[in-house]
mmCIF file of N, CA, C and O in Angstrom:
data_model
loop_
_atom_site.group_PDB
_atom_site.id
_atom_site.type_symbol
_atom_site.label_atom_id
_atom_site.label_comp_id
_atom_site.label_asym_id
_atom_site.label_seq_id
_atom_site.Cartn_x
_atom_site.Cartn_y
_atom_site.Cartn_z
ATOM 1 N N MET Q 1 -38.097 -72.848 -2.519
ATOM 2 C CA MET Q 1 -37.407 -71.668 -2.097
ATOM 3 C C MET Q 1 -35.931 -71.786 -2.483
ATOM 4 O O MET Q 1 -35.332 -72.833 -2.345
ATOM 5 N N ALA Q 2 -35.335 -70.696 -2.946
ATOM 6 C CA ALA Q 2 -33.943 -70.710 -3.380
ATOM 7 C C ALA Q 2 -33.016 -70.785 -2.175
ATOM 8 O O ALA Q 2 -33.263 -70.184 -1.136
ATOM 9 N N GLU Q 3 -31.939 -71.525 -2.331
ATOM 10 C CA GLU Q 3 -30.972 -71.665 -1.247
ATOM 11 C C GLU Q 3 -29.984 -70.506 -1.309
ATOM 12 O O GLU Q 3 -29.531 -70.111 -2.373
ATOM 13 N N ASN Q 4 -29.632 -69.983 -0.156
ATOM 14 C CA ASN Q 4 -28.683 -68.881 -0.068
ATOM 15 C C ASN Q 4 -27.270 -69.454 -0.127
ATOM 16 O O ASN Q 4 -26.836 -70.144 0.780
ATOM 17 N N SER Q 5 -26.520 -69.159 -1.190
ATOM 18 C CA SER Q 5 -25.171 -69.699 -1.346
ATOM 19 C C SER Q 5 -24.102 -68.700 -0.911
ATOM 20 O O SER Q 5 -22.923 -68.953 -1.088
ATOM 21 N N LEU Q 6 -24.509 -67.582 -0.336
ATOM 22 C CA LEU Q 6 -23.539 -66.600 0.126
ATOM 23 C C LEU Q 6 -22.885 -67.083 1.418
ATOM 24 O O LEU Q 6 -23.514 -67.772 2.220
ATOM 25 N N PRO Q 7 -21.611 -66.706 1.646
ATOM 26 C CA PRO Q 7 -20.938 -67.168 2.856
ATOM 27 C C PRO Q 7 -21.469 -66.509 4.125
ATOM 28 O O PRO Q 7 -21.215 -66.984 5.209
ATOM 29 N N PHE Q 8 -22.216 -65.414 3.997
ATOM 30 C CA PHE Q 8 -22.736 -64.716 5.160
ATOM 31 C C PHE Q 8 -24.247 -64.786 5.145
ATOM 32 O O PHE Q 8 -24.884 -64.381 4.191
ATOM 33 N N VAL Q 9 -24.828 -65.300 6.213
ATOM 34 C CA VAL Q 9 -26.265 -65.490 6.254
ATOM 35 C C VAL Q 9 -27.005 -64.226 6.643
ATOM 36 O O VAL Q 9 -28.198 -64.134 6.450
ATOM 37 N N GLU Q 10 -26.319 -63.248 7.191
ATOM 38 C CA GLU Q 10 -26.983 -62.025 7.587
ATOM 39 C C GLU Q 10 -26.434 -60.859 6.780
ATOM 40 O O GLU Q 10 -25.329 -60.909 6.265
ATOM 41 N N GLY Q 11 -27.212 -59.813 6.682
ATOM 42 C CA GLY Q 11 -26.800 -58.643 5.924
ATOM 43 C C GLY Q 11 -25.860 -57.760 6.721
ATOM 44 O O GLY Q 11 -25.480 -58.057 7.846
ATOM 45 N N ALA Q 12 -25.486 -56.642 6.114
ATOM 46 C CA ALA Q 12 -24.596 -55.694 6.772
ATOM 47 C C ALA Q 12 -25.336 -55.031 7.932
ATOM 48 O O ALA Q 12 -26.493 -54.654 7.809
ATOM 49 N N SER Q 13 -24.676 -54.901 9.058
ATOM 50 C CA SER Q 13 -25.273 -54.284 10.234
ATOM 51 C C SER Q 13 -24.263 -53.332 10.844
ATOM 52 O O SER Q 13 -23.063 -53.625 10.878
ATOM 53 N N ILE Q 14 -24.737 -52.206 11.352
ATOM 54 C CA ILE Q 14 -23.832 -51.283 12.028
ATOM 55 C C ILE Q 14 -23.816 -51.527 13.528
ATOM 56 O O ILE Q 14 -23.025 -50.937 14.238
ATOM 57 N N ASN Q 15 -24.671 -52.404 14.006
ATOM 58 C CA ASN Q 15 -24.765 -52.669 15.435
ATOM 59 C C ASN Q 15 -24.085 -53.961 15.868
ATOM 60 O O ASN Q 15 -23.767 -54.113 17.035
ATOM 61 N N ARG Q 16 -23.890 -54.889 14.954
ATOM 62 C CA ARG Q 16 -23.295 -56.185 15.283
ATOM 63 C C ARG Q 16 -22.115 -56.454 14.364
ATOM 64 O O ARG Q 16 -22.147 -56.102 13.192
ATOM 65 N N PRO Q 17 -21.080 -57.119 14.881
ATOM 66 C CA PRO Q 17 -19.955 -57.471 14.010
ATOM 67 C C PRO Q 17 -20.376 -58.526 12.994
ATOM 68 O O PRO Q 17 -21.314 -59.283 13.228
ATOM 69 N N PRO Q 18 -19.690 -58.582 11.857
ATOM 70 C CA PRO Q 18 -20.037 -59.595 10.859
ATOM 71 C C PRO Q 18 -19.752 -60.999 11.389
ATOM 72 O O PRO Q 18 -18.746 -61.236 12.044
ATOM 73 N N MET Q 19 -20.653 -61.902 11.117
ATOM 74 C CA MET Q 19 -20.508 -63.283 11.579
ATOM 75 C C MET Q 19 -19.642 -64.068 10.597
ATOM 76 O O MET Q 19 -19.810 -63.956 9.393
ATOM 77 N N PHE Q 20 -18.705 -64.828 11.125
ATOM 78 C CA PHE Q 20 -17.844 -65.652 10.288
ATOM 79 C C PHE Q 20 -18.413 -67.052 10.223
ATOM 80 O O PHE Q 20 -18.614 -67.707 11.243
ATOM 81 N N SER Q 21 -18.673 -67.520 9.004
ATOM 82 C CA SER Q 21 -19.283 -68.844 8.837
ATOM 83 C C SER Q 21 -18.268 -69.923 8.471
ATOM 84 O O SER Q 21 -18.643 -71.054 8.226
ATOM 85 N N GLY Q 22 -16.990 -69.579 8.425
ATOM 86 C CA GLY Q 22 -15.968 -70.557 8.083
ATOM 87 C C GLY Q 22 -15.602 -70.540 6.615
ATOM 88 O O GLY Q 22 -14.765 -71.326 6.170
ATOM 89 N N VAL Q 23 -16.220 -69.667 5.832
ATOM 90 C CA VAL Q 23 -15.978 -69.570 4.397
ATOM 91 C C VAL Q 23 -15.538 -68.145 4.081
ATOM 92 O O VAL Q 23 -16.040 -67.188 4.662
ATOM 93 N N ASN Q 24 -14.596 -68.012 3.159
ATOM 94 C CA ASN Q 24 -14.159 -66.711 2.644
ATOM 95 C C ASN Q 24 -13.618 -65.808 3.760
ATOM 96 O O ASN Q 24 -14.114 -64.711 4.004
ATOM 97 N N TYR Q 25 -12.565 -66.259 4.402
ATOM 98 C CA TYR Q 25 -11.961 -65.543 5.522
ATOM 99 C C TYR Q 25 -11.502 -64.152 5.132
ATOM 100 O O TYR Q 25 -11.682 -63.197 5.902
ATOM 101 N N GLN Q 26 -10.879 -63.993 3.960
ATOM 102 C CA GLN Q 26 -10.354 -62.695 3.553
ATOM 103 C C GLN Q 26 -11.455 -61.636 3.480
ATOM 104 O O GLN Q 26 -11.258 -60.502 3.899
ATOM 105 N N PHE Q 27 -12.601 -61.993 2.959
ATOM 106 C CA PHE Q 27 -13.724 -61.061 2.874
ATOM 107 C C PHE Q 27 -14.233 -60.688 4.266
ATOM 108 O O PHE Q 27 -14.480 -59.528 4.573
ATOM 109 N N TRP Q 28 -14.352 -61.694 5.153
ATOM 110 C CA TRP Q 28 -14.802 -61.442 6.514
ATOM 111 C C TRP Q 28 -13.820 -60.552 7.263
ATOM 112 O O TRP Q 28 -14.220 -59.670 8.020
ATOM 113 N N LYS Q 29 -12.520 -60.769 7.067
ATOM 114 C CA LYS Q 29 -11.494 -60.004 7.764
ATOM 115 C C LYS Q 29 -11.605 -58.520 7.432
ATOM 116 O O LYS Q 29 -11.526 -57.670 8.328
ATOM 117 N N ILE Q 30 -11.801 -58.196 6.173
ATOM 118 C CA ILE Q 30 -11.955 -56.796 5.763
ATOM 119 C C ILE Q 30 -13.203 -56.197 6.392
ATOM 120 O O ILE Q 30 -13.178 -55.075 6.904
ATOM 121 N N ARG Q 31 -14.304 -56.941 6.371
ATOM 122 C CA ARG Q 31 -15.543 -56.435 6.983
ATOM 123 C C ARG Q 31 -15.365 -56.224 8.483
ATOM 124 O O ARG Q 31 -15.861 -55.249 9.047
ATOM 125 N N MET Q 32 -14.657 -57.139 9.151
ATOM 126 C CA MET Q 32 -14.435 -57.013 10.586
ATOM 127 C C MET Q 32 -13.556 -55.809 10.888
ATOM 128 O O MET Q 32 -13.803 -55.069 11.839
ATOM 129 N N GLN Q 33 -12.533 -55.588 10.076
ATOM 130 C CA GLN Q 33 -11.655 -54.429 10.259
ATOM 131 C C GLN Q 33 -12.452 -53.134 10.129
ATOM 132 O O GLN Q 33 -12.317 -52.237 10.962
ATOM 133 N N ILE Q 34 -13.286 -53.037 9.127
ATOM 134 C CA ILE Q 34 -14.103 -51.846 8.923
ATOM 135 C C ILE Q 34 -15.060 -51.645 10.095
ATOM 136 O O ILE Q 34 -15.244 -50.524 10.580
ATOM 137 N N PHE Q 35 -15.662 -52.729 10.589
ATOM 138 C CA PHE Q 35 -16.568 -52.634 11.726
ATOM 139 C C PHE Q 35 -15.846 -52.114 12.964
ATOM 140 O O PHE Q 35 -16.327 -51.209 13.653
ATOM 141 N N ILE Q 36 -14.672 -52.662 13.266
ATOM 142 C CA ILE Q 36 -13.924 -52.244 14.455
ATOM 143 C C ILE Q 36 -13.455 -50.807 14.318
ATOM 144 O O ILE Q 36 -13.542 -50.020 15.262
ATOM 145 N N GLU Q 37 -12.954 -50.431 13.144
ATOM 146 C CA GLU Q 37 -12.509 -49.055 12.940
ATOM 147 C C GLU Q 37 -13.664 -48.060 13.028
ATOM 148 O O GLU Q 37 -13.460 -46.913 13.409
ATOM 149 N N SER Q 38 -14.866 -48.492 12.680
ATOM 150 C CA SER Q 38 -16.010 -47.582 12.764
ATOM 151 C C SER Q 38 -16.377 -47.287 14.216
ATOM 152 O O SER Q 38 -16.945 -46.241 14.509
ATOM 153 N N ILE Q 39 -16.047 -48.195 15.133
ATOM 154 C CA ILE Q 39 -16.289 -47.952 16.550
ATOM 155 C C ILE Q 39 -15.250 -46.962 17.069
ATOM 156 O O ILE Q 39 -15.583 -45.932 17.638
ATOM 157 N N TYR Q 40 -13.982 -47.290 16.886
ATOM 158 C CA TYR Q 40 -12.885 -46.411 17.309
ATOM 159 C C TYR Q 40 -11.599 -46.947 16.697
ATOM 160 O O TYR Q 40 -11.266 -48.119 16.878
ATOM 161 N N ARG Q 41 -10.882 -46.108 15.990
ATOM 162 C CA ARG Q 41 -9.686 -46.547 15.275
ATOM 163 C C ARG Q 41 -8.600 -47.052 16.224
ATOM 164 O O ARG Q 41 -7.802 -47.917 15.870
ATOM 165 N N GLY Q 42 -8.569 -46.532 17.434
ATOM 166 C CA GLY Q 42 -7.564 -46.966 18.405
ATOM 167 C C GLY Q 42 -7.688 -48.441 18.754
ATOM 168 O O GLY Q 42 -6.697 -49.085 19.092
ATOM 169 N N ILE Q 43 -8.889 -48.995 18.668
ATOM 170 C CA ILE Q 43 -9.078 -50.421 18.945
ATOM 171 C C ILE Q 43 -8.355 -51.248 17.894
ATOM 172 O O ILE Q 43 -7.671 -52.222 18.210
ATOM 173 N N TRP Q 44 -8.491 -50.863 16.625
ATOM 174 C CA TRP Q 44 -7.823 -51.605 15.557
ATOM 175 C C TRP Q 44 -6.306 -51.482 15.688
ATOM 176 O O TRP Q 44 -5.574 -52.441 15.471
ATOM 177 N N ASN Q 45 -5.819 -50.299 16.064
ATOM 178 C CA ASN Q 45 -4.380 -50.128 16.259
ATOM 179 C C ASN Q 45 -3.878 -51.028 17.381
ATOM 180 O O ASN Q 45 -2.782 -51.587 17.288
ATOM 181 N N ALA Q 46 -4.657 -51.195 18.441
ATOM 182 C CA ALA Q 46 -4.261 -52.091 19.529
ATOM 183 C C ALA Q 46 -4.220 -53.539 19.058
ATOM 184 O O ALA Q 46 -3.364 -54.316 19.480
ATOM 185 N N ILE Q 47 -5.124 -53.907 18.165
ATOM 186 C CA ILE Q 47 -5.121 -55.266 17.617
ATOM 187 C C ILE Q 47 -3.877 -55.497 16.777
ATOM 188 O O ILE Q 47 -3.217 -56.530 16.879
ATOM 189 N N ILE Q 48 -3.529 -54.530 15.947
ATOM 190 C CA ILE Q 48 -2.385 -54.673 15.043
ATOM 191 C C ILE Q 48 -1.058 -54.564 15.790
ATOM 192 O O ILE Q 48 -0.165 -55.391 15.621
ATOM 193 N N TYR Q 49 -0.892 -53.542 16.616
ATOM 194 C CA TYR Q 49 0.399 -53.256 17.241
ATOM 195 C C TYR Q 49 0.547 -53.825 18.641
ATOM 196 O O TYR Q 49 1.613 -53.731 19.238
ATOM 197 N N GLY Q 50 -0.499 -54.394 19.178
ATOM 198 C CA GLY Q 50 -0.427 -54.950 20.520
ATOM 199 C C GLY Q 50 -0.745 -53.896 21.559
ATOM 200 O O GLY Q 50 -0.868 -52.718 21.266
ATOM 201 N N PRO Q 51 -0.889 -54.320 22.801
ATOM 202 C CA PRO Q 51 -1.256 -53.374 23.855
ATOM 203 C C PRO Q 51 -0.091 -52.465 24.230
ATOM 204 O O PRO Q 51 1.081 -52.827 24.084
ATOM 205 N N TYR Q 52 -0.425 -51.288 24.703
ATOM 206 C CA TYR Q 52 0.576 -50.350 25.203
ATOM 207 C C TYR Q 52 0.742 -50.601 26.694
ATOM 208 O O TYR Q 52 -0.231 -50.574 27.445
ATOM 209 N N ILE Q 53 1.971 -50.857 27.126
ATOM 210 C CA ILE Q 53 2.252 -51.100 28.531
ATOM 211 C C ILE Q 53 3.195 -50.013 29.025
ATOM 212 O O ILE Q 53 4.368 -49.991 28.649
ATOM 213 N N PRO Q 54 2.698 -49.075 29.833
ATOM 214 C CA PRO Q 54 3.556 -48.013 30.353
ATOM 215 C C PRO Q 54 4.617 -48.587 31.291
ATOM 216 O O PRO Q 54 4.321 -49.444 32.121
ATOM 217 N N MET Q 55 5.834 -48.122 31.130
ATOM 218 C CA MET Q 55 6.951 -48.629 31.930
ATOM 219 C C MET Q 55 7.637 -47.467 32.645
ATOM 220 O O MET Q 55 7.565 -46.327 32.218
ATOM 221 N N HIS Q 56 8.319 -47.783 33.728
ATOM 222 C CA HIS Q 56 9.245 -46.854 34.352
ATOM 223 C C HIS Q 56 10.465 -47.648 34.790
ATOM 224 O O HIS Q 56 10.439 -48.870 34.891
ATOM 225 N N ILE Q 57 11.554 -46.941 35.024
ATOM 226 C CA ILE Q 57 12.824 -47.601 35.328
ATOM 227 C C ILE Q 57 13.056 -47.588 36.839
ATOM 228 O O ILE Q 57 13.010 -46.540 37.476
ATOM 229 N N VAL Q 58 13.301 -48.767 37.387
ATOM 230 C CA VAL Q 58 13.610 -48.929 38.805
ATOM 231 C C VAL Q 58 14.917 -49.697 38.892
ATOM 232 O O VAL Q 58 15.009 -50.832 38.435
ATOM 233 N N ASP Q 59 15.946 -49.083 39.454
ATOM 234 C CA ASP Q 59 17.272 -49.696 39.603
ATOM 235 C C ASP Q 59 17.823 -50.195 38.268
ATOM 236 O O ASP Q 59 18.398 -51.279 38.188
ATOM 237 N N GLY Q 60 17.596 -49.429 37.193
ATOM 238 C CA GLY Q 60 18.117 -49.778 35.883
ATOM 239 C C GLY Q 60 17.322 -50.846 35.147
ATOM 240 O O GLY Q 60 17.757 -51.320 34.102
ATOM 241 N N VAL Q 61 16.178 -51.239 35.674
ATOM 242 C CA VAL Q 61 15.348 -52.265 35.054
ATOM 243 C C VAL Q 61 13.978 -51.662 34.746
ATOM 244 O O VAL Q 61 13.393 -50.966 35.578
ATOM 245 N N SER Q 62 13.473 -51.932 33.538
ATOM 246 C CA SER Q 62 12.141 -51.455 33.172
ATOM 247 C C SER Q 62 11.075 -52.300 33.865
ATOM 248 O O SER Q 62 11.090 -53.523 33.784
ATOM 249 N N VAL Q 63 10.147 -51.618 34.532
ATOM 250 C CA VAL Q 63 9.079 -52.282 35.259
ATOM 251 C C VAL Q 63 7.752 -51.663 34.823
ATOM 252 O O VAL Q 63 7.665 -50.445 34.653
ATOM 253 N N ALA Q 64 6.743 -52.493 34.635
ATOM 254 C CA ALA Q 64 5.435 -51.982 34.247
ATOM 255 C C ALA Q 64 4.845 -51.163 35.387
ATOM 256 O O ALA Q 64 4.954 -51.530 36.556
ATOM 257 N N LYS Q 65 4.209 -50.029 35.021
ATOM 258 C CA LYS Q 65 3.565 -49.180 36.016
ATOM 259 C C LYS Q 65 2.258 -49.823 36.475
ATOM 260 O O LYS Q 65 1.577 -50.491 35.710
ATOM 261 N N SER Q 66 1.915 -49.593 37.725
ATOM 262 C CA SER Q 66 0.608 -50.050 38.209
ATOM 263 C C SER Q 66 -0.453 -49.052 37.734
ATOM 264 O O SER Q 66 -0.137 -47.940 37.310
ATOM 265 N N PHE Q 67 -1.707 -49.445 37.802
ATOM 266 C CA PHE Q 67 -2.773 -48.577 37.314
ATOM 267 C C PHE Q 67 -2.876 -47.287 38.121
ATOM 268 O O PHE Q 67 -3.341 -46.273 37.627
ATOM 269 N N ASP Q 68 -2.438 -47.304 39.369
ATOM 270 C CA ASP Q 68 -2.478 -46.101 40.204
ATOM 271 C C ASP Q 68 -1.468 -45.054 39.736
ATOM 272 O O ASP Q 68 -1.654 -43.868 39.979
ATOM 273 N N GLU Q 69 -0.394 -45.488 39.091
ATOM 274 C CA GLU Q 69 0.680 -44.588 38.674
ATOM 275 C C GLU Q 69 0.484 -43.997 37.278
ATOM 276 O O GLU Q 69 1.269 -43.163 36.863
ATOM 277 N N LEU Q 70 -0.538 -44.395 36.572
ATOM 278 C CA LEU Q 70 -0.729 -43.946 35.200
ATOM 279 C C LEU Q 70 -1.187 -42.492 35.141
ATOM 280 O O LEU Q 70 -2.013 -42.058 35.943
ATOM 281 N N THR Q 71 -0.657 -41.761 34.159
ATOM 282 C CA THR Q 71 -1.144 -40.413 33.901
ATOM 283 C C THR Q 71 -2.393 -40.512 33.031
ATOM 284 O O THR Q 71 -2.740 -41.583 32.541
ATOM 285 N N ASP Q 72 -3.068 -39.386 32.813
ATOM 286 C CA ASP Q 72 -4.282 -39.394 31.988
ATOM 287 C C ASP Q 72 -3.975 -39.823 30.561
ATOM 288 O O ASP Q 72 -4.733 -40.581 29.949
ATOM 289 N N ILE Q 73 -2.856 -39.364 30.014
ATOM 290 C CA ILE Q 73 -2.488 -39.708 28.644
ATOM 291 C C ILE Q 73 -2.172 -41.204 28.536
ATOM 292 O O ILE Q 73 -2.618 -41.881 27.611
ATOM 293 N N GLU Q 74 -1.415 -41.725 29.492
ATOM 294 C CA GLU Q 74 -1.095 -43.156 29.483
ATOM 295 C C GLU Q 74 -2.352 -43.995 29.679
ATOM 296 O O GLU Q 74 -2.505 -45.053 29.053
ATOM 297 N N ASN Q 75 -3.277 -43.520 30.486
ATOM 298 C CA ASN Q 75 -4.514 -44.248 30.716
ATOM 299 C C ASN Q 75 -5.336 -44.350 29.444
ATOM 300 O O ASN Q 75 -5.932 -45.390 29.159
ATOM 301 N N LYS Q 76 -5.355 -43.306 28.619
ATOM 302 C CA LYS Q 76 -6.064 -43.344 27.343
ATOM 303 C C LYS Q 76 -5.397 -44.304 26.371
ATOM 304 O O LYS Q 76 -6.060 -45.006 25.624
ATOM 305 N N ARG Q 77 -4.065 -44.330 26.376
ATOM 306 C CA ARG Q 77 -3.347 -45.219 25.454
ATOM 307 C C ARG Q 77 -3.508 -46.679 25.822
ATOM 308 O O ARG Q 77 -3.487 -47.549 24.962
ATOM 309 N N VAL Q 78 -3.615 -46.957 27.117
ATOM 310 C CA VAL Q 78 -3.800 -48.335 27.558
ATOM 311 C C VAL Q 78 -5.137 -48.833 27.048
ATOM 312 O O VAL Q 78 -5.297 -49.907 26.577
#
């Protein structure tokens, strides 16, 4: 039987993220980005730009809002 020399032992799947076998990171990274963006582009933006933390000013100091204080728009961005 022929040996599989490809870095990925499984084929393309729309239900599971691509498995990283420790070889060819650049190729895996692109596949992972496409997989995450196919679920929801906002997830990839959170990975790249970091989490959104809603703030408000108390006595001249920025303080993170508690989850009870979030508006609907801020809740979606979080």
